[in-house]
Short mmCIF file of N, CA, C and O in Angstrom, two decimals:
data_model
loop_
_atom_site.label_atom_id
_atom_site.label_comp_id
_atom_site.label_asym_id
_atom_site.label_seq_id
_atom_site.Cartn_x
_atom_site.Cartn_y
_atom_site.Cartn_z
N MET T 6 -4.28 38.54 -146.29
CA MET T 6 -3.26 39.79 -146.64
C MET T 6 -3.16 40.70 -145.40
O MET T 6 -4.31 40.81 -144.53
N ALA T 7 -2.10 40.95 -144.91
CA ALA T 7 -1.92 41.76 -143.90
C ALA T 7 -1.31 43.14 -144.09
O ALA T 7 -0.70 43.18 -144.97
N PHE T 8 -1.55 44.02 -143.12
CA PHE T 8 -1.22 45.19 -143.06
C PHE T 8 -0.46 45.84 -141.78
O PHE T 8 -0.52 45.14 -140.92
N ASP T 9 -0.07 47.11 -142.09
CA ASP T 9 0.50 47.70 -140.87
C ASP T 9 0.00 48.87 -140.63
O ASP T 9 0.48 49.43 -139.45
N SER T 10 -1.23 49.12 -140.95
CA SER T 10 -1.64 49.84 -140.35
C SER T 10 -3.67 49.92 -140.49
O SER T 10 -3.88 49.15 -141.52
N THR T 11 -4.11 50.18 -139.56
CA THR T 11 -5.84 49.69 -139.81
C THR T 11 -6.43 50.63 -141.12
O THR T 11 -7.30 49.87 -141.52
N GLN T 12 -5.74 51.91 -140.95
CA GLN T 12 -6.62 52.48 -142.01
C GLN T 12 -6.20 51.88 -143.51
O GLN T 12 -6.97 51.88 -144.57
N GLN T 13 -5.07 51.60 -143.91
CA GLN T 13 -4.96 50.64 -145.05
C GLN T 13 -6.00 49.48 -145.13
O GLN T 13 -5.98 48.97 -146.30
N ALA T 14 -6.05 48.88 -143.82
CA ALA T 14 -6.75 47.55 -144.09
C ALA T 14 -8.57 48.09 -144.10
O ALA T 14 -9.13 47.08 -145.14
N LEU T 15 -8.52 49.01 -143.72
CA LEU T 15 -9.98 49.43 -143.78
C LEU T 15 -10.12 50.24 -145.50
O LEU T 15 -11.02 49.51 -146.32
N ARG T 16 -9.52 50.63 -145.95
CA ARG T 16 -9.38 51.03 -147.20
C ARG T 16 -9.08 49.78 -148.41
O ARG T 16 -9.80 49.74 -149.22
N ALA T 17 -8.25 48.89 -147.97
CA ALA T 17 -8.35 47.61 -148.92
C ALA T 17 -9.88 46.63 -148.96
O ALA T 17 -10.36 46.66 -149.89
N GLU T 18 -10.51 46.80 -147.91
CA GLU T 18 -11.57 46.46 -147.58
C GLU T 18 -12.62 46.99 -148.27
O GLU T 18 -13.56 46.37 -149.18
N MET T 19 -12.63 48.32 -148.36
CA MET T 19 -13.50 49.11 -149.18
C MET T 19 -13.15 48.62 -150.88
O MET T 19 -14.34 48.68 -151.33
N LEU T 20 -12.18 48.71 -151.07
CA LEU T 20 -11.60 48.51 -152.43
C LEU T 20 -12.14 47.45 -152.84
O LEU T 20 -12.84 47.10 -153.90
N LEU T 21 -11.91 46.10 -152.24
CA LEU T 21 -12.33 44.82 -152.55
C LEU T 21 -13.68 44.52 -152.84
O LEU T 21 -14.16 43.81 -153.48
N GLU T 22 -13.96 45.28 -151.71
CA GLU T 22 -15.68 45.25 -151.61
C GLU T 22 -16.59 45.77 -152.86
O GLU T 22 -17.23 45.22 -153.40
N TYR T 23 -15.93 46.75 -153.38
CA TYR T 23 -16.21 47.44 -154.54
C TYR T 23 -16.27 47.01 -155.51
O TYR T 23 -17.08 46.64 -156.35
N ALA T 24 -15.26 46.19 -155.72
CA ALA T 24 -14.97 44.91 -156.98
C ALA T 24 -15.57 43.90 -156.76
O ALA T 24 -15.25 43.32 -157.74
N GLU T 25 -16.50 43.94 -155.84
CA GLU T 25 -17.33 42.23 -155.52
C GLU T 25 -15.94 41.26 -155.41
O GLU T 25 -16.42 39.83 -155.74
N VAL T 26 -15.19 41.19 -154.44
CA VAL T 26 -14.11 40.43 -154.28
C VAL T 26 -14.65 39.75 -153.08
O VAL T 26 -15.09 40.75 -152.06
N GLU T 27 -15.19 38.23 -152.95
CA GLU T 27 -15.53 37.84 -151.23
C GLU T 27 -14.55 38.03 -150.41
O GLU T 27 -13.40 37.48 -150.74
N ILE T 28 -14.60 38.49 -149.30
CA ILE T 28 -13.82 38.73 -148.24
C ILE T 28 -14.25 38.63 -147.00
O ILE T 28 -15.33 38.72 -146.84
N ASP T 29 -13.64 38.36 -146.05
CA ASP T 29 -13.31 38.43 -144.51
C ASP T 29 -12.46 38.93 -143.86
O ASP T 29 -11.10 38.97 -144.12
N LEU T 30 -13.04 40.32 -143.13
CA LEU T 30 -12.03 40.76 -142.38
C LEU T 30 -11.82 39.99 -141.16
O LEU T 30 -13.02 39.42 -140.38
N CYS T 31 -10.44 39.42 -140.41
CA CYS T 31 -10.16 38.47 -139.46
C CYS T 31 -9.30 39.43 -139.06
O CYS T 31 -8.01 39.99 -139.41
N PRO T 32 -8.76 38.65 -137.27
CA PRO T 32 -7.81 39.08 -136.88
C PRO T 32 -6.70 38.69 -137.68
O PRO T 32 -6.65 37.39 -138.41
N THR T 33 -5.30 39.03 -137.37
CA THR T 33 -4.21 38.77 -138.08
C THR T 33 -3.28 37.49 -137.40
O THR T 33 -3.38 37.45 -135.81
N PRO T 34 -3.51 36.52 -137.94
CA PRO T 34 -2.51 35.21 -137.50
C PRO T 34 -1.62 35.62 -136.71
O PRO T 34 -0.76 36.30 -137.21
N LYS T 35 -1.64 35.06 -135.63
CA LYS T 35 -0.23 35.24 -134.60
C LYS T 35 1.31 34.74 -135.46
O LYS T 35 2.36 35.42 -135.17
N GLU T 36 1.27 34.06 -136.24
CA GLU T 36 2.48 33.87 -136.97
C GLU T 36 2.88 34.49 -137.89
O GLU T 36 3.60 34.56 -138.36
N ILE T 37 2.12 35.60 -138.32
CA ILE T 37 2.43 36.54 -139.33
C ILE T 37 2.48 37.99 -138.02
O ILE T 37 1.46 38.84 -137.76
N THR T 38 3.70 38.50 -138.34
CA THR T 38 4.05 39.67 -137.72
C THR T 38 3.76 40.80 -138.65
O THR T 38 3.85 41.42 -139.87
N ALA T 39 3.15 41.83 -138.20
CA ALA T 39 2.39 42.64 -138.87
C ALA T 39 1.93 43.90 -137.80
O ALA T 39 1.63 43.63 -136.60
N GLY T 40 1.74 45.16 -138.32
CA GLY T 40 1.67 46.27 -137.18
C GLY T 40 0.20 46.72 -137.09
O GLY T 40 -0.58 47.35 -136.33
N CYS T 41 -0.71 45.60 -137.66
CA CYS T 41 -2.10 45.86 -137.33
C CYS T 41 -2.98 44.54 -137.53
O CYS T 41 -2.47 43.79 -137.64
N ALA T 42 -3.75 44.43 -136.26
CA ALA T 42 -4.60 43.26 -135.98
C ALA T 42 -5.53 42.91 -136.97
O ALA T 42 -5.83 41.83 -136.49
N LEU T 43 -5.93 43.74 -137.94
CA LEU T 43 -6.67 43.11 -139.08
C LEU T 43 -5.86 42.51 -140.16
O LEU T 43 -5.27 43.41 -140.59
N SER T 44 -6.47 41.69 -141.00
CA SER T 44 -6.18 41.07 -141.99
C SER T 44 -7.60 40.81 -143.00
O SER T 44 -8.56 40.75 -142.54
N ILE T 45 -7.00 40.48 -144.11
CA ILE T 45 -8.25 40.39 -144.83
C ILE T 45 -8.06 39.05 -145.59
O ILE T 45 -7.19 38.78 -145.86
N GLN T 46 -8.99 38.04 -145.64
CA GLN T 46 -9.21 36.64 -146.12
C GLN T 46 -9.91 37.15 -147.31
O GLN T 46 -10.79 37.33 -147.43
N PHE T 47 -9.35 36.01 -148.46
CA PHE T 47 -10.24 35.98 -149.67
C PHE T 47 -9.87 34.80 -150.39
O PHE T 47 -8.74 34.38 -150.29
N PRO T 48 -10.79 34.22 -151.50
CA PRO T 48 -10.60 32.82 -151.87
C PRO T 48 -9.26 33.08 -153.04
O PRO T 48 -8.88 33.94 -153.52
N GLN T 49 -8.68 32.02 -153.07
CA GLN T 49 -7.19 31.70 -153.81
C GLN T 49 -7.44 32.43 -155.38
O GLN T 49 -6.71 32.85 -155.94
N GLU T 50 -8.69 31.90 -155.83
CA GLU T 50 -8.78 32.41 -157.52
C GLU T 50 -9.37 33.67 -157.71
O GLU T 50 -9.22 34.45 -158.81
N SER T 51 -9.19 34.66 -156.61
CA SER T 51 -9.28 36.02 -156.41
C SER T 51 -8.09 36.86 -156.48
O SER T 51 -7.93 38.13 -156.61
N LEU T 52 -6.86 35.78 -156.69
CA LEU T 52 -5.64 36.48 -155.98
C LEU T 52 -5.08 37.57 -157.06
O LEU T 52 -4.83 38.73 -157.03
N ALA T 53 -5.61 37.08 -158.78
CA ALA T 53 -5.29 38.18 -159.39
C ALA T 53 -5.97 39.62 -159.40
O ALA T 53 -5.24 40.47 -159.58
N ILE T 54 -7.20 39.34 -159.25
CA ILE T 54 -7.83 40.82 -158.92
C ILE T 54 -7.42 41.38 -157.93
O ILE T 54 -7.33 42.57 -157.69
N VAL T 55 -7.02 40.85 -156.69
CA VAL T 55 -6.56 41.23 -155.29
C VAL T 55 -5.15 41.93 -155.57
O VAL T 55 -4.97 43.08 -155.16
N ARG T 56 -4.34 41.29 -156.34
CA ARG T 56 -2.98 42.03 -156.74
C ARG T 56 -3.08 43.16 -157.51
O ARG T 56 -2.76 44.51 -157.42
N GLU T 57 -4.26 43.32 -158.23
CA GLU T 57 -4.18 44.16 -159.45
C GLU T 57 -4.76 45.73 -158.82
O GLU T 57 -4.36 46.58 -158.64
N ILE T 58 -5.55 45.40 -157.98
CA ILE T 58 -6.20 46.15 -156.76
C ILE T 58 -4.92 47.01 -156.36
O ILE T 58 -4.92 48.05 -155.96
N VAL T 59 -4.65 46.07 -155.44
CA VAL T 59 -3.70 46.63 -154.49
C VAL T 59 -2.37 47.53 -155.05
O VAL T 59 -2.21 48.75 -154.81
N LEU T 60 -2.11 47.03 -156.17
CA LEU T 60 -0.91 47.70 -157.06
C LEU T 60 -1.74 49.17 -157.86
O LEU T 60 -0.93 50.01 -157.38
N GLN T 61 -2.84 48.82 -158.26
CA GLN T 61 -3.19 49.99 -159.17
C GLN T 61 -3.62 51.06 -157.87
O GLN T 61 -3.37 52.43 -158.44
N GLU T 62 -4.27 50.75 -157.15
CA GLU T 62 -4.41 51.75 -156.02
C GLU T 62 -3.46 52.00 -154.61
O GLU T 62 -3.82 52.91 -153.81
N SER T 63 -2.44 51.48 -154.77
CA SER T 63 -1.41 51.95 -154.14
C SER T 63 -1.63 51.47 -152.52
O SER T 63 -1.38 52.34 -151.65
N VAL T 64 -2.26 50.17 -152.78
CA VAL T 64 -2.78 50.02 -150.86
C VAL T 64 -1.40 49.25 -150.27
O VAL T 64 -0.53 48.52 -150.71
N GLU T 65 -1.15 50.18 -149.08
CA GLU T 65 0.08 49.53 -148.33
C GLU T 65 -0.04 48.16 -147.38
O GLU T 65 -1.16 48.33 -146.62
N ILE T 66 0.24 47.29 -147.95
CA ILE T 66 0.40 45.86 -147.11
C ILE T 66 1.83 45.20 -146.59
O ILE T 66 3.04 46.16 -147.15
N ARG T 67 1.39 44.68 -145.65
CA ARG T 67 2.33 43.88 -145.15
C ARG T 67 3.02 42.82 -145.81
O ARG T 67 4.04 42.38 -146.02
N GLY T 68 1.91 41.78 -146.76
CA GLY T 68 2.02 40.84 -147.79
C GLY T 68 0.57 40.17 -147.48
O GLY T 68 -0.16 40.41 -147.05
N ILE T 69 1.01 39.34 -148.59
CA ILE T 69 -0.19 38.19 -149.12
C ILE T 69 0.43 36.94 -148.71
O ILE T 69 1.62 36.70 -149.12
N PHE T 70 -0.15 36.07 -148.04
CA PHE T 70 0.07 35.28 -147.49
C PHE T 70 -0.92 33.96 -147.69
O PHE T 70 -1.88 34.04 -147.34
N PHE T 71 -0.29 32.64 -148.10
CA PHE T 71 -1.14 31.69 -148.40
C PHE T 71 -0.57 30.35 -147.01
O PHE T 71 0.29 30.24 -146.64
N ARG T 72 -1.73 30.24 -146.53
CA ARG T 72 -1.77 28.97 -145.37
C ARG T 72 -1.20 27.87 -145.90
O ARG T 72 -1.77 27.25 -146.96
N GLN T 73 -0.18 27.09 -145.33
CA GLN T 73 0.18 26.19 -145.36
C GLN T 73 0.40 25.28 -144.41
O GLN T 73 -0.05 25.48 -143.36
N ALA T 74 0.43 23.90 -144.33
CA ALA T 74 0.60 22.93 -143.01
C ALA T 74 0.94 23.27 -142.18
O ALA T 74 1.33 23.14 -140.85
N ALA T 75 2.59 23.65 -142.51
CA ALA T 75 3.72 24.30 -141.42
C ALA T 75 3.35 25.98 -141.28
O ALA T 75 4.40 26.35 -140.43
N GLY T 76 2.59 26.46 -141.27
CA GLY T 76 2.39 27.87 -141.16
C GLY T 76 1.74 28.88 -142.55
O GLY T 76 0.85 28.46 -143.30
N TYR T 77 2.62 29.58 -142.42
CA TYR T 77 2.23 31.01 -143.77
C TYR T 77 3.39 30.99 -144.52
O TYR T 77 4.28 31.29 -143.88
N GLU T 78 3.04 31.12 -145.62
CA GLU T 78 3.95 31.55 -146.88
C GLU T 78 3.62 32.97 -147.63
O GLU T 78 2.92 32.53 -147.95
N GLN T 79 4.42 33.52 -147.78
CA GLN T 79 4.12 34.91 -148.26
C GLN T 79 4.44 34.64 -149.91
O GLN T 79 5.26 34.25 -150.37
N ILE T 80 3.28 35.37 -150.79
CA ILE T 80 3.03 35.25 -151.96
C ILE T 80 3.65 36.69 -152.47
O ILE T 80 3.25 37.64 -151.99
N GLY T 81 4.55 36.82 -153.29
CA GLY T 81 4.97 38.04 -154.18
C GLY T 81 3.58 38.80 -154.58
O GLY T 81 2.76 38.33 -154.76
N LEU T 82 4.02 39.97 -154.72
CA LEU T 82 2.87 40.87 -154.92
C LEU T 82 2.92 41.15 -156.13
O LEU T 82 1.50 41.13 -157.33
N GLU T 83 3.73 40.68 -157.55
CA GLU T 83 3.87 40.75 -158.95
C GLU T 83 3.30 39.28 -159.56
O GLU T 83 3.67 38.37 -158.64
N GLU T 84 2.85 39.53 -160.34
CA GLU T 84 2.50 38.21 -161.06
C GLU T 84 3.66 37.32 -161.19
O GLU T 84 4.85 37.63 -161.86
N GLY T 85 3.28 36.08 -160.98
CA GLY T 85 4.42 34.96 -161.05
C GLY T 85 5.75 35.01 -159.95
O GLY T 85 6.59 34.49 -160.24
N THR T 86 5.69 35.80 -158.89
CA THR T 86 6.38 35.66 -157.88
C THR T 86 5.61 34.94 -156.55
O THR T 86 4.71 35.48 -156.72
N GLY T 87 6.78 34.78 -155.93
CA GLY T 87 6.05 34.02 -154.64
C GLY T 87 6.14 32.65 -154.46
O GLY T 87 6.69 31.90 -155.16
#
């Protein structure tokens, strides 16, 4: 998950940790254009809870991205999109 601001990245980190989602704060991959150098990695099986938290708490994100062999594919924020 990539962000446009460090403030939103740190806010998302706090919310996800509070929800006991296993996350890693890491540098944003160079293939993803974002305004913030921080991104959050999380297991794919946590996608539903991450989406729910981002939407419920109005966390401003650049997007959620899934690593593919050819780079990164953006996943839609709403269930069933992406």
